Amino acid sequence: AQSVTQLGSHVSVSEGALVLLRCNYSSSVPPYLFWYVQYPNQGLQLLLKYTSAATLVKGINGFEAEFKKSETSFHLTKPSAHMSDAAEYFCAVSDLRVGETSGSRLTFGEGTQLTVNP
Amino acid sequence: KAGVTQTPRYLIKTRGQQVTLSCSPISGHRSVSWYQQTPGQGLQFLFEYFSETQRNKGNFPGRFSGRQFSNSRSEMNVSTLELGDSALYLCASSSVGYNSPLHFGNGTRLTVT
């Protein structure tokens, strides 16, 4: 089974500062990786996905992530934080099992709560 | 296009009861997955339905079951509720295609007392 580790359960940045949320994965096959964001009392919203087409993936709201196979990492960045970015962020890997044909089984990291200070 | 709709948003049940949660996927999406989110265990995959058939299943006891109807709407049932079943239950739909991204609803918050 695949696994995901998010380093730092809480990250705090100032408005306008760089956002860096770390994600490392473990996968026995080429991974499909995702970043989701969750605002309070809401479901998860897809920020971006990596499906092997390009190592630098651009997502919504100015976020991007770089896939580094040698480091088994898929860190999420945003050059300038905005107050509206405060939320919980989840990294996920598609956890395809033997005999399965879809990628709906995602293994999620434990999440990183991002706080943006004015 | 309307998003994934989950009803109800909040539920309070007593230990030992059963509960049914409903999910309407995005129009045209035939795959519906269910996830449980708790502070202790995080997000965990329950099961996936596609064309009215359970396609994949997570590591949950048989008290957790689901079904999918011909219009792709899905229901999840939990019988003999336990305190530990208190969680946010999230439904996600996706289109056909390997690793199509999941689109999540806002969830049903279940509290078991």
Coordinates of C-alpha atoms in Angstrom, one line a residue:
Chain A
A1 CA 0.0 0.0 0.0
Q2 CA 1.1 3.5 -0.6
S3 CA 1.6 6.1 2.1
V4 CA 1.9 9.8 2.5
T5 CA 3.7 11.9 5.1
Q6 CA 3.0 15.5 5.6
L7 CA 5.7 17.2 7.6
G8 CA 4.3 19.8 10.0
S9 CA 0.7 19.5 11.3
H10 CA 0.6 23.3 11.6
V11 CA 2.3 26.0 9.5
S12 CA 2.1 29.7 10.2
V13 CA 3.1 32.4 7.7
S14 CA 2.6 36.1 7.3
E15 CA 0.4 37.5 4.6
G16 CA 2.5 38.0 1.5
A17 CA 5.1 35.4 2.6
L18 CA 6.0 32.2 0.8
V19 CA 3.9 29.2 1.6
L20 CA 5.6 25.8 1.6
L21 CA 3.7 22.7 2.7
R22 CA 5.7 19.4 2.6
C23 CA 4.6 16.1 1.4
N24 CA 6.6 12.9 1.0
Y25 CA 5.1 9.7 -0.4
S26 CA 5.9 6.0 -0.6
S27 CA 4.8 4.2 -3.6
S28 CA 5.8 0.9 -5.3
V29 CA 4.5 2.1 -8.6
P30 CA 4.6 5.5 -10.4
P31 CA 2.3 7.6 -8.2
Y32 CA -0.6 9.7 -8.9
L33 CA -0.5 12.6 -6.4
F34 CA -3.0 15.2 -5.4
W35 CA -3.3 18.2 -3.1
Y36 CA -6.6 19.0 -1.6
V37 CA -7.7 22.0 0.6
Q38 CA -10.4 21.9 3.2
Y39 CA -12.1 25.0 4.6
P40 CA -14.0 24.8 7.9
N41 CA -17.3 22.8 7.7
Q42 CA -16.7 22.0 4.0
G43 CA -15.5 19.1 1.9
L44 CA -12.2 18.8 0.1
Q45 CA -11.4 20.9 -2.9
L46 CA -8.9 19.7 -5.5
L47 CA -5.9 22.1 -5.8
L48 CA -3.8 20.2 -8.3
K49 CA -2.8 16.7 -9.4
Y50 CA 0.3 15.1 -10.7
T51 CA -0.2 12.3 -13.3
S52 CA 3.3 12.1 -14.8
A53 CA 2.8 14.6 -17.6
A54 CA 5.0 17.3 -16.1
T55 CA 7.0 17.5 -12.9
L56 CA 5.9 21.1 -12.1
V57 CA 2.1 21.2 -11.7
K58 CA 0.2 24.4 -11.5
G59 CA -3.1 24.4 -9.6
I60 CA -5.8 26.8 -8.6
N61 CA -5.5 29.9 -6.4
G62 CA -1.8 30.4 -7.4
F63 CA -0.6 27.1 -5.9
E64 CA 1.9 24.8 -7.5
A65 CA 3.7 21.6 -6.6
E66 CA 6.9 20.0 -7.9
F67 CA 7.2 16.2 -8.2
K68 CA 10.7 15.0 -7.3
K69 CA 11.1 11.3 -7.8
S70 CA 14.6 11.2 -6.3
E71 CA 13.3 12.7 -3.1
T72 CA 9.9 11.1 -3.2
S73 CA 8.4 14.5 -2.5
F74 CA 5.5 16.6 -3.8
H75 CA 5.7 19.8 -1.9
L76 CA 3.1 22.5 -2.3
T77 CA 4.1 26.1 -2.7
K78 CA 2.6 29.6 -3.2
P79 CA 4.8 32.6 -3.6
S80 CA 2.6 35.0 -1.6
A81 CA 0.1 34.0 1.0
H82 CA -3.3 35.5 1.3
M83 CA -5.6 35.5 4.3
S84 CA -8.0 33.4 2.3
D85 CA -5.5 30.6 2.1
A86 CA -6.0 29.8 5.7
A87 CA -7.3 26.2 5.7
E88 CA -6.2 22.6 6.1
Y89 CA -4.3 21.1 3.3
F90 CA -4.1 17.4 2.4
C91 CA -1.6 15.5 0.2
A92 CA -2.9 12.3 -1.2
V93 CA -1.7 9.4 -3.3
S94 CA -3.7 7.1 -5.4
D95 CA -3.6 3.7 -3.7
L96 CA -4.3 1.2 -6.4
R97 CA -4.5 -2.3 -5.1
V98 CA -4.0 -5.5 -7.0
G99 CA -7.1 -6.3 -9.1
E100 CA -8.5 -2.8 -8.8
T101 CA -9.1 -0.7 -11.9
S102 CA -9.9 2.7 -10.6
G103 CA -8.0 5.4 -8.7
S104 CA -10.7 6.3 -6.3
R105 CA -8.9 4.8 -3.3
L106 CA -6.8 7.7 -2.1
T107 CA -4.4 7.5 0.9
F108 CA -4.3 10.9 2.5
G109 CA -1.7 12.5 4.7
E110 CA -2.6 13.7 8.1
G111 CA -3.1 17.2 6.9
T112 CA -1.4 20.6 7.5
Q113 CA -3.3 23.4 9.1
L114 CA -2.1 26.7 7.5
T115 CA -2.5 29.9 9.4
V116 CA -1.9 33.2 7.7
N117 CA -1.1 36.2 10.0
P118 CA -1.9 39.7 8.9
Chain B
K1 CA -22.8 22.2 -13.1
A2 CA -24.0 21.4 -9.6
G3 CA -21.5 19.9 -7.3
V4 CA -21.7 16.8 -5.1
T5 CA -24.7 17.1 -2.7
Q6 CA -24.8 15.2 0.6
T7 CA -27.8 15.1 2.9
P8 CA -28.3 15.6 5.7
R9 CA -25.5 17.9 6.7
Y10 CA -25.8 17.0 10.4
L11 CA -27.1 14.0 12.2
I12 CA -27.3 13.0 15.9
K13 CA -27.9 9.4 16.6
T14 CA -27.8 7.1 19.7
R15 CA -25.5 4.2 20.1
G16 CA -27.1 1.1 18.6
Q17 CA -29.2 2.8 16.1
Q18 CA -28.6 2.8 12.4
V19 CA -28.2 5.7 9.9
T20 CA -28.4 6.3 6.2
L21 CA -26.5 9.0 4.4
S22 CA -27.2 10.2 0.9
C23 CA -25.0 11.4 -1.9
S24 CA -25.9 12.9 -5.3
P25 CA -22.9 13.0 -7.6
I26 CA -22.0 15.5 -10.2
S27 CA -24.1 15.0 -13.3
G28 CA -22.4 12.5 -15.6
H29 CA -20.2 11.0 -12.9
R30 CA -20.7 7.3 -12.5
S31 CA -18.2 6.6 -9.7
V32 CA -19.1 7.5 -6.1
S33 CA -16.7 7.0 -3.2
W34 CA -17.1 7.4 0.5
Y35 CA -14.6 8.5 3.1
Q36 CA -14.6 8.8 6.8
Q37 CA -12.8 11.8 8.4
T38 CA -12.0 11.8 12.1
P39 CA -9.5 13.8 14.2
G40 CA -7.7 10.6 15.3
Q41 CA -7.6 8.5 12.1
G42 CA -7.8 11.2 9.5
L43 CA -9.3 10.5 6.1
Q44 CA -10.0 6.9 5.4
F45 CA -11.5 5.2 2.3
L46 CA -14.7 3.3 2.9
F47 CA -15.8 2.0 -0.5
E48 CA -16.4 3.0 -4.1
Y49 CA -19.4 2.2 -6.3
F50 CA -19.5 2.3 -10.0
S51 CA -22.5 1.3 -12.2
E52 CA -24.4 0.1 -9.1
T53 CA -21.6 -2.3 -8.1
Q54 CA -19.2 -2.0 -5.3
R55 CA -15.8 -1.8 -7.0
N56 CA -13.4 -1.2 -4.1
K57 CA -13.7 -1.5 -0.4
G58 CA -11.7 -0.2 2.5
N59 CA -10.9 -1.8 5.8
F60 CA -14.1 -1.2 7.7
P61 CA -16.4 -3.6 9.5
G62 CA -19.5 -5.0 7.8
R63 CA -21.7 -2.6 9.7
F64 CA -20.7 -0.1 7.0
S65 CA -22.5 -0.7 3.8
G66 CA -23.5 1.2 0.7
R67 CA -25.4 1.0 -2.5
Q68 CA -25.7 2.9 -5.7
F69 CA -28.8 3.5 -7.8
S70 CA -29.2 3.6 -11.6
N71 CA -29.0 7.4 -11.6
S72 CA -25.6 7.1 -9.8
R73 CA -26.9 8.5 -6.5
S74 CA -25.5 6.6 -3.6
E75 CA -26.4 5.8 0.0
M76 CA -24.2 4.7 2.8
N77 CA -25.6 2.8 5.8
V78 CA -24.1 2.3 9.2
S79 CA -25.8 -0.2 11.5
T80 CA -25.5 -0.7 15.2
L81 CA -23.8 2.7 15.7
E82 CA -20.9 3.0 18.0
L83 CA -19.5 6.1 19.7
G84 CA -16.4 5.8 17.5
D85 CA -18.5 6.1 14.3
S86 CA -18.8 9.8 15.1
A87 CA -17.2 11.5 12.1
L88 CA -17.5 13.6 9.0
Y89 CA -18.6 11.3 6.2
L90 CA -17.5 12.6 2.8
C91 CA -18.8 11.5 -0.5
A92 CA -16.8 12.0 -3.7
S93 CA -17.7 11.5 -7.4
S94 CA -15.5 11.2 -10.4
S95 CA -15.9 10.6 -14.1
V96 CA -14.8 7.6 -16.0
G97 CA -11.1 7.3 -16.5
Y98 CA -8.3 6.0 -14.4
N99 CA -7.3 8.5 -11.7
S100 CA -9.9 11.0 -12.6
P101 CA -9.9 13.5 -9.7
L102 CA -12.4 13.1 -6.9
H103 CA -14.9 15.9 -6.4
F104 CA -16.0 16.0 -2.8
G105 CA -19.3 17.1 -1.2
N106 CA -19.5 19.1 2.0
G107 CA -20.0 16.0 4.1
T108 CA -22.5 14.7 6.7
R109 CA -21.4 15.3 10.3
L110 CA -22.6 12.3 12.3
T111 CA -22.6 12.4 16.1
V112 CA -23.3 9.3 18.0
T113 CA -24.2 9.7 21.7

